[in-house]
Amino acid sequence: MLCILPDELLLITGVTGHVGFAVLIHALRAGHTVRCAVRSEAKAAFIRSRPQIKALDLPRARLNFAIVPDITTDGAYDEAIRGVSSVIHVASPLATADSVPRELHQEYFIQPAVRGTLGMLEAARRAGTVRRVVITSSIVALASVDQLEGRERRPTAVQPTERAGFRPEPYESEFAAYAASKVAALKGAEAWIARERPAFEVVHLHPSFVIGRNDIATTTAEAMRGTNAVILATLRGKKMGCNYAGATVHVDDVARAHVQALTPAVPGNRGYILSTRARWNDAKLIAKRGFPEAVERKLICSSGSVGTVNIEFDASETERVFGFRLQPFEDQVRSVVAHYVELRLRRPALSSIGSSMAMNQPLRPEIAAV
């Protein structure tokens, strides 16, 4: 059970994304007082308007916002971090289906990821009140793109202590540029920690493909963004011409781990993998079994296909330290499909099995949605 002092303040970035919003909801339910760093007042208003936020019926003091228009500028987080005890830094650029020109990969992916992370660490050091910073990294910082895409065989499970090598430009895809940004951000953070020896601890979390209900999405088009798109596109009949690593994690588990990583019970200055094994095409049978009426009404189908790269990430230490089992691929798929059907029908999704809906990009999707 979390022990939260009444005057403690938690800063969270990236709350307008899939993972970040789930982290916010989990933190508020756990009793935290939260300040969200967002790019504009409009973003703050959007978060305040979400039904999941309104349902919590929070006192105004429990949730506030700091406007940070550009995370790459010097001192970007200095005001936002005033009086903060803990930080969860989720914000980072994501792959967006090859819409960013190659000549802008450095500016769009690498620079914001590195400067945003190092800027947050510097702000935490200057603030003098921060005890722990939790950073959303990714499995792409641990294993190479060639291994993730199946061009290089990986015979053993990837460990949280491994590090992928940094690949300079040019990048063949947004996914490769995204991966390079996560590698650079992790390497930069670890070098900064070794050099500066801050008074606070840092925890890096390494999610794989994040799957599950996206409460930021209000339309089926928005639901098709992110890694959920791999499942939903398959269930809409798309035959994809590429393979994806068979490594996924439920968004609820990612959110839970981020909040739990703030506690002293989780050793700091370490990284933890968040991943389960998956076969992407299994989503078709899971959906057919769990949502027969949706299949009958042709809201989803089983004619699509996607290949799976056999690669394993060892999350055993994560489960031991955090004390819970990561939800399997079946639960992840149910969560995604339930939300998609709900959006199609504009009412609670029809499922004979039920779905993981408690709390809760595409097809070069992000690994850690933000």
Short mmCIF file of C-alpha atoms in Angstrom, two decimals:
data_model
loop_
_atom_site.label_atom_id
_atom_site.label_comp_id
_atom_site.label_asym_id
_atom_site.label_seq_id
_atom_site.Cartn_x
_atom_site.Cartn_y
_atom_site.Cartn_z
CA MET A 1 0.00 0.00 0.00
CA LEU A 2 1.30 3.44 -0.95
CA CYS A 3 2.08 5.85 1.87
CA ILE A 4 1.65 9.38 0.52
CA LEU A 5 2.27 12.42 2.66
CA PRO A 6 -0.42 15.11 2.26
CA ASP A 7 1.98 17.82 1.11
CA GLU A 8 3.78 15.72 -1.51
CA LEU A 9 3.39 16.75 -5.13
CA LEU A 10 3.89 14.54 -8.18
CA LEU A 11 4.77 16.00 -11.60
CA ILE A 12 3.69 13.97 -14.65
CA THR A 13 4.52 14.74 -18.29
CA GLY A 14 2.87 13.30 -21.41
CA VAL A 15 -0.63 13.07 -19.92
CA THR A 16 -2.36 13.77 -23.25
CA GLY A 17 -1.15 10.43 -24.61
CA HIS A 18 -2.22 6.81 -24.18
CA VAL A 19 0.29 5.84 -21.49
CA GLY A 20 0.52 9.25 -19.83
CA PHE A 21 -3.22 9.56 -19.29
CA ALA A 22 -3.40 6.04 -17.85
CA VAL A 23 -0.55 6.94 -15.49
CA LEU A 24 -2.38 10.11 -14.43
CA ILE A 25 -5.59 8.24 -13.63
CA HIS A 26 -3.72 5.57 -11.70
CA ALA A 27 -1.77 8.19 -9.73
CA LEU A 28 -4.92 10.10 -8.80
CA ARG A 29 -6.69 6.92 -7.74
CA ALA A 30 -3.68 6.05 -5.60
CA GLY A 31 -4.11 9.33 -3.72
CA HIS A 32 -1.38 11.47 -5.27
CA THR A 33 -1.66 15.21 -5.70
CA VAL A 34 -0.62 15.75 -9.31
CA ARG A 35 0.72 18.58 -11.42
CA CYS A 36 0.61 17.88 -15.16
CA ALA A 37 3.07 19.53 -17.53
CA VAL A 38 1.20 20.21 -20.78
CA ARG A 39 1.95 22.28 -23.87
CA SER A 40 -1.03 24.64 -23.69
CA GLU A 41 -4.10 25.69 -21.74
CA ALA A 42 -6.17 23.89 -24.36
CA LYS A 43 -4.41 20.63 -23.47
CA ALA A 44 -5.11 21.25 -19.79
CA ALA A 45 -8.78 21.91 -20.53
CA PHE A 46 -8.95 18.69 -22.55
CA ILE A 47 -7.62 16.64 -19.65
CA ARG A 48 -9.99 18.30 -17.18
CA SER A 49 -12.91 17.50 -19.50
CA ARG A 50 -12.27 13.77 -19.72
CA PRO A 51 -15.04 11.65 -18.15
CA GLN A 52 -12.48 9.59 -16.25
CA ILE A 53 -11.22 12.74 -14.53
CA LYS A 54 -14.69 14.05 -13.77
CA ALA A 55 -15.72 10.70 -12.32
CA LEU A 56 -13.01 11.02 -9.67
CA ASP A 57 -14.71 14.16 -8.31
CA LEU A 58 -11.40 15.56 -7.08
CA PRO A 59 -10.85 18.65 -4.95
CA ARG A 60 -9.25 21.31 -7.15
CA ALA A 61 -6.02 21.10 -5.17
CA ARG A 62 -5.50 17.45 -6.19
CA LEU A 63 -4.93 18.21 -9.88
CA ASN A 64 -3.26 21.25 -11.41
CA PHE A 65 -1.33 22.10 -14.54
CA ALA A 66 1.87 23.80 -15.64
CA ILE A 67 2.24 25.06 -19.20
CA VAL A 68 5.49 23.94 -20.87
CA PRO A 69 5.25 24.91 -24.56
CA ASP A 70 8.63 23.48 -25.61
CA ILE A 71 10.41 20.77 -23.60
CA THR A 72 13.65 21.28 -25.55
CA THR A 73 14.34 24.80 -24.26
CA ASP A 74 16.76 25.41 -21.40
CA GLY A 75 14.94 25.48 -18.07
CA ALA A 76 11.69 24.29 -19.65
CA TYR A 77 10.59 22.45 -16.49
CA ASP A 78 12.00 24.83 -13.88
CA GLU A 79 8.63 26.38 -12.99
CA ALA A 80 6.66 23.16 -13.32
CA ILE A 81 8.91 21.31 -10.88
CA ARG A 82 8.79 23.85 -8.04
CA GLY A 83 7.80 22.09 -4.80
CA VAL A 84 7.64 18.68 -6.46
CA SER A 85 8.67 15.52 -4.56
CA SER A 86 8.48 12.99 -7.41
CA VAL A 87 8.42 13.01 -11.20
CA ILE A 88 7.04 10.63 -13.83
CA HIS A 89 8.45 11.69 -17.19
CA VAL A 90 6.46 10.04 -20.00
CA ALA A 91 6.61 12.71 -22.72
CA SER A 92 8.65 11.82 -25.79
CA PRO A 93 8.09 11.94 -29.57
CA LEU A 94 6.36 8.96 -31.16
CA ALA A 95 6.34 7.34 -34.58
CA THR A 96 3.38 8.54 -36.64
CA ALA A 97 3.13 6.23 -39.68
CA ASP A 98 5.98 7.73 -41.69
CA SER A 99 4.59 11.26 -41.85
CA VAL A 100 7.83 12.94 -40.72
CA PRO A 101 10.32 13.62 -43.56
CA ARG A 102 13.65 11.88 -43.11
CA GLU A 103 15.54 15.14 -43.02
CA LEU A 104 13.54 16.08 -39.89
CA HIS A 105 14.07 12.84 -37.95
CA GLN A 106 16.83 14.37 -35.83
CA GLU A 107 14.78 17.45 -35.00
CA TYR A 108 11.51 15.59 -34.43
CA PHE A 109 12.70 12.48 -32.57
CA ILE A 110 16.25 12.65 -31.24
CA GLN A 111 16.52 16.19 -29.94
CA PRO A 112 13.23 16.33 -27.99
CA ALA A 113 13.79 12.89 -26.44
CA VAL A 114 17.30 13.70 -25.26
CA ARG A 115 16.76 17.35 -24.33
CA GLY A 116 13.44 16.63 -22.64
CA THR A 117 14.94 13.89 -20.48
CA LEU A 118 18.13 15.75 -19.58
CA GLY A 119 16.16 18.94 -19.04
CA MET A 120 13.92 17.16 -16.55
CA LEU A 121 16.91 15.72 -14.69
CA GLU A 122 18.57 19.14 -14.53
CA ALA A 123 15.34 20.73 -13.31
CA ALA A 124 15.02 18.07 -10.61
CA ARG A 125 18.59 18.70 -9.47
CA ARG A 126 18.06 22.46 -9.30
CA ALA A 127 14.73 22.12 -7.48
CA GLY A 128 16.32 20.32 -4.55
CA THR A 129 13.01 18.77 -3.43
CA VAL A 130 12.80 15.76 -5.74
CA ARG A 131 13.46 12.31 -4.30
CA ARG A 132 12.77 10.14 -7.33
CA VAL A 133 12.32 10.46 -11.11
CA VAL A 134 10.62 7.69 -13.10
CA ILE A 135 11.32 7.81 -16.84
CA THR A 136 9.43 5.99 -19.59
CA SER A 137 12.05 4.33 -21.74
CA SER A 138 11.34 1.38 -24.06
CA ILE A 139 12.48 -2.08 -25.07
CA VAL A 140 13.91 -0.44 -28.20
CA ALA A 141 16.64 0.98 -25.94
CA LEU A 142 17.63 -2.58 -25.02
CA ALA A 143 17.43 -4.54 -28.29
CA SER A 144 18.35 -3.49 -31.82
CA VAL A 145 15.84 -2.65 -34.54
CA ASP A 146 17.24 -5.57 -36.55
CA GLN A 147 16.37 -7.94 -33.70
CA LEU A 148 12.94 -6.40 -33.18
CA GLU A 149 12.08 -6.66 -36.87
CA GLY A 150 13.46 -10.17 -37.28
CA ARG A 151 16.48 -9.48 -39.49
CA GLU A 152 18.79 -10.63 -36.70
CA ARG A 153 17.92 -13.67 -34.63
CA ARG A 154 17.88 -13.27 -30.87
CA PRO A 155 18.42 -16.70 -29.20
CA THR A 156 18.16 -15.57 -25.56
CA ALA A 157 15.80 -13.30 -23.63
CA VAL A 158 16.72 -9.61 -23.53
CA GLN A 159 17.74 -8.47 -20.04
CA PRO A 160 17.07 -5.05 -18.46
CA THR A 161 20.81 -4.43 -18.15
CA GLU A 162 21.40 -4.67 -21.90
CA ARG A 163 21.73 -1.60 -24.11
CA ALA A 164 21.13 -1.24 -27.83
CA GLY A 165 23.78 0.60 -29.81
CA PHE A 166 22.99 4.08 -31.07
CA ARG A 167 22.49 4.26 -34.84
CA PRO A 168 23.15 7.67 -36.41
CA GLU A 169 21.23 9.13 -39.32
CA PRO A 170 19.91 8.46 -41.90
CA TYR A 171 17.06 6.31 -40.60
CA GLU A 172 15.15 3.99 -42.90
CA SER A 173 11.86 4.55 -41.06
CA GLU A 174 10.22 6.53 -38.30
CA PHE A 175 10.41 3.43 -36.13
CA ALA A 176 14.19 3.36 -36.53
CA ALA A 177 14.38 7.06 -35.69
CA TYR A 178 12.11 6.56 -32.69
CA ALA A 179 14.30 3.69 -31.50
CA ALA A 180 17.41 5.83 -31.86
CA SER A 181 15.75 8.56 -29.78
CA LYS A 182 15.06 6.14 -26.93
CA VAL A 183 18.61 4.76 -27.09
CA ALA A 184 20.06 8.27 -27.02
CA ALA A 185 17.80 9.41 -24.17
CA LEU A 186 18.70 6.40 -22.01
CA LYS A 187 22.42 6.69 -22.68
CA GLY A 188 22.29 10.42 -22.03
CA ALA A 189 20.42 9.99 -18.76
CA GLU A 190 22.78 7.30 -17.49
CA ALA A 191 25.82 9.39 -18.38
CA TRP A 192 24.28 12.39 -16.61
CA ILE A 193 23.56 10.33 -13.48
CA ALA A 194 27.12 8.97 -13.39
CA ARG A 195 28.55 12.46 -13.82
CA GLU A 196 26.25 14.51 -11.58
CA ARG A 197 25.49 11.94 -8.85
CA PRO A 198 22.15 13.57 -7.97
CA ALA A 199 20.56 13.33 -4.54
CA PHE A 200 17.47 11.74 -6.09
CA GLU A 201 17.07 8.25 -7.57
CA VAL A 202 16.08 7.48 -11.16
CA VAL A 203 14.06 4.50 -12.37
CA HIS A 204 13.80 3.65 -16.08
CA LEU A 205 10.83 1.55 -17.22
CA HIS A 206 11.07 -0.32 -20.52
CA PRO A 207 7.62 -1.17 -21.92
CA SER A 208 7.23 -3.22 -25.08
CA PHE A 209 4.28 -2.65 -27.45
CA VAL A 210 1.68 -1.00 -25.20
CA ILE A 211 -1.78 -2.48 -25.71
CA GLY A 212 -5.11 -1.66 -24.10
CA ARG A 213 -8.05 0.69 -23.89
CA ASN A 214 -7.06 4.24 -24.81
CA ASP A 215 -9.25 6.62 -22.83
CA ILE A 216 -7.85 9.60 -24.72
CA ALA A 217 -9.47 8.25 -27.91
CA THR A 218 -13.06 9.35 -28.49
CA THR A 219 -13.49 8.04 -32.06
CA THR A 220 -12.57 4.84 -33.86
CA ALA A 221 -10.04 6.79 -35.92
CA GLU A 222 -8.30 7.94 -32.74
CA ALA A 223 -8.44 4.39 -31.36
CA MET A 224 -6.49 3.28 -34.46
CA ARG A 225 -3.49 5.33 -33.40
CA GLY A 226 -0.61 3.76 -31.55
CA THR A 227 0.29 0.13 -31.09
CA ASN A 228 -3.37 -0.74 -30.69
CA ALA A 229 -3.54 -0.20 -34.44
CA VAL A 230 -1.65 -3.44 -35.10
CA ILE A 231 -4.47 -5.41 -33.47
CA LEU A 232 -7.35 -3.31 -34.76
CA ALA A 233 -6.08 -3.18 -38.34
CA THR A 234 -5.77 -6.97 -38.32
CA LEU A 235 -9.32 -7.27 -37.00
CA ARG A 236 -10.50 -4.98 -39.77
CA GLY A 237 -9.08 -7.28 -42.43
CA LYS A 238 -5.72 -5.68 -43.16
CA LYS A 239 -2.95 -8.02 -44.27
CA MET A 240 0.23 -6.33 -43.12
CA GLY A 241 3.41 -6.75 -45.07
CA CYS A 242 5.69 -6.58 -42.05
CA ASN A 243 6.39 -8.41 -38.82
CA TYR A 244 6.27 -7.09 -35.27
CA ALA A 245 8.12 -8.26 -32.21
CA GLY A 246 6.00 -10.66 -30.16
CA ALA A 247 6.37 -8.50 -27.05
CA THR A 248 3.40 -6.60 -25.62
CA VAL A 249 2.18 -5.18 -22.32
CA HIS A 250 -1.18 -4.01 -20.97
CA VAL A 251 -1.42 -0.24 -20.59
CA ASP A 252 -2.91 -0.72 -17.11
CA ASP A 253 0.21 -2.62 -16.02
CA VAL A 254 2.42 0.11 -17.46
CA ALA A 255 0.50 2.77 -15.53
CA ARG A 256 0.55 0.74 -12.33
CA ALA A 257 4.30 0.17 -12.59
CA HIS A 258 5.03 3.86 -13.15
CA VAL A 259 3.18 4.87 -9.99
CA GLN A 260 4.53 1.99 -7.93
CA ALA A 261 8.08 2.84 -9.08
CA LEU A 262 7.83 6.03 -7.01
CA THR A 263 7.98 4.02 -3.79
CA PRO A 264 11.14 3.08 -1.85
CA ALA A 265 10.11 -0.59 -2.10
CA VAL A 266 11.23 -0.47 -5.74
CA PRO A 267 15.05 -0.17 -5.85
CA GLY A 268 16.15 2.98 -7.66
CA ASN A 269 18.84 3.69 -10.24
CA ARG A 270 17.79 0.62 -12.18
CA GLY A 271 15.70 -0.34 -15.19
CA TYR A 272 12.71 -2.69 -15.34
CA ILE A 273 11.23 -4.44 -18.37
CA LEU A 274 7.45 -4.41 -18.85
CA SER A 275 6.62 -7.07 -21.43
CA THR A 276 4.79 -10.35 -22.06
CA ARG A 277 5.05 -12.77 -24.98
CA ALA A 278 2.52 -12.53 -27.80
CA ARG A 279 1.57 -13.92 -31.19
CA TRP A 280 -0.17 -11.10 -32.99
CA ASN A 281 -2.50 -13.28 -35.07
CA ASP A 282 -3.89 -14.81 -31.86
CA ALA A 283 -5.86 -11.57 -31.55
CA LYS A 284 -8.29 -12.88 -34.17
CA LEU A 285 -9.29 -15.95 -32.14
CA ILE A 286 -9.38 -13.95 -28.90
CA ALA A 287 -11.72 -11.38 -30.47
CA LYS A 288 -13.91 -14.02 -32.10
CA ARG A 289 -14.32 -15.87 -28.82
CA GLY A 290 -14.80 -12.76 -26.70
CA PHE A 291 -16.98 -10.64 -28.95
CA PRO A 292 -19.17 -12.97 -31.06
CA GLU A 293 -21.90 -10.37 -31.58
CA ALA A 294 -19.35 -7.86 -32.88
CA VAL A 295 -18.13 -10.49 -35.34
CA GLU A 296 -21.68 -11.32 -36.40
CA ARG A 297 -22.41 -7.64 -37.00
CA LYS A 298 -19.14 -7.36 -38.97
CA LEU A 299 -17.68 -4.76 -36.65
CA ILE A 300 -14.56 -6.93 -36.57
CA CYS A 301 -13.40 -9.86 -38.70
CA SER A 302 -10.65 -12.47 -38.88
CA SER A 303 -9.40 -12.00 -42.45
CA GLY A 304 -6.41 -9.80 -41.58
CA SER A 305 -2.95 -11.03 -40.70
CA VAL A 306 0.34 -9.84 -39.25
CA GLY A 307 3.62 -11.64 -38.66
CA THR A 308 5.28 -12.12 -35.29
CA VAL A 309 9.01 -11.91 -34.60
CA ASN A 310 9.98 -14.41 -31.91
CA ILE A 311 11.89 -12.34 -29.36
CA GLU A 312 11.57 -12.48 -25.58
CA PHE A 313 12.15 -9.81 -22.95
CA ASP A 314 12.81 -11.01 -19.41
CA ALA A 315 10.35 -9.30 -17.06
CA SER A 316 10.79 -11.79 -14.21
CA GLU A 317 12.70 -9.31 -12.07
CA THR A 318 9.98 -6.71 -12.64
CA GLU A 319 7.27 -9.09 -11.47
CA ARG A 320 9.33 -10.06 -8.42
CA VAL A 321 10.12 -6.50 -7.36
CA PHE A 322 6.71 -4.99 -8.13
CA GLY A 323 4.81 -7.97 -6.77
CA PHE A 324 2.27 -8.50 -9.53
CA ARG A 325 1.94 -10.59 -12.68
CA LEU A 326 1.75 -8.78 -15.98
CA GLN A 327 -1.54 -9.40 -17.75
CA PRO A 328 -1.33 -11.78 -20.73
CA PHE A 329 -1.89 -10.91 -24.38
CA GLU A 330 -5.47 -12.16 -24.23
CA ASP A 331 -6.42 -9.56 -21.62
CA GLN A 332 -4.68 -6.86 -23.62
CA VAL A 333 -6.62 -7.74 -26.77
CA ARG A 334 -9.94 -7.86 -24.92
CA SER A 335 -9.31 -4.36 -23.57
CA VAL A 336 -8.57 -2.94 -27.02
CA VAL A 337 -11.46 -4.65 -28.78
CA ALA A 338 -13.96 -3.78 -26.04
CA HIS A 339 -13.13 -0.10 -26.40
CA TYR A 340 -13.21 -0.23 -30.20
CA VAL A 341 -16.63 -1.90 -30.22
CA GLU A 342 -17.84 0.58 -27.62
CA LEU A 343 -16.82 3.45 -29.88
CA ARG A 344 -18.46 1.81 -32.90
CA LEU A 345 -21.71 1.28 -31.05
CA ARG A 346 -21.44 4.38 -28.84
CA ARG A 347 -22.45 2.23 -25.86
CA PRO A 348 -20.73 -0.34 -23.60
CA ALA A 349 -19.02 -3.03 -25.63
CA LEU A 350 -20.64 -6.45 -26.09
CA SER A 351 -18.44 -9.20 -24.71
CA SER A 352 -19.30 -12.68 -23.51
CA ILE A 353 -16.08 -12.84 -21.52
CA GLY A 354 -15.72 -9.33 -20.21
CA SER A 355 -12.73 -7.09 -20.61
CA SER A 356 -10.03 -5.32 -18.67
CA MET A 357 -11.53 -1.85 -18.59
CA ALA A 358 -11.04 -0.78 -14.99
CA MET A 359 -8.50 1.97 -15.52
CA ASN A 360 -7.35 2.37 -17.47
CA GLN A 361 -0.42 4.59 -34.16
CA PRO A 362 -0.55 3.17 -37.92
CA LEU A 363 1.56 0.89 -38.78
CA ARG A 364 4.93 1.90 -37.59
CA PRO A 365 3.54 2.41 -34.10
CA GLU A 366 5.20 3.68 -31.00
CA ILE A 367 6.49 1.21 -28.45
CA ALA A 368 5.63 3.40 -25.49
CA ALA A 369 2.70 5.56 -26.27
CA VAL A 370 2.80 8.99 -24.76
#
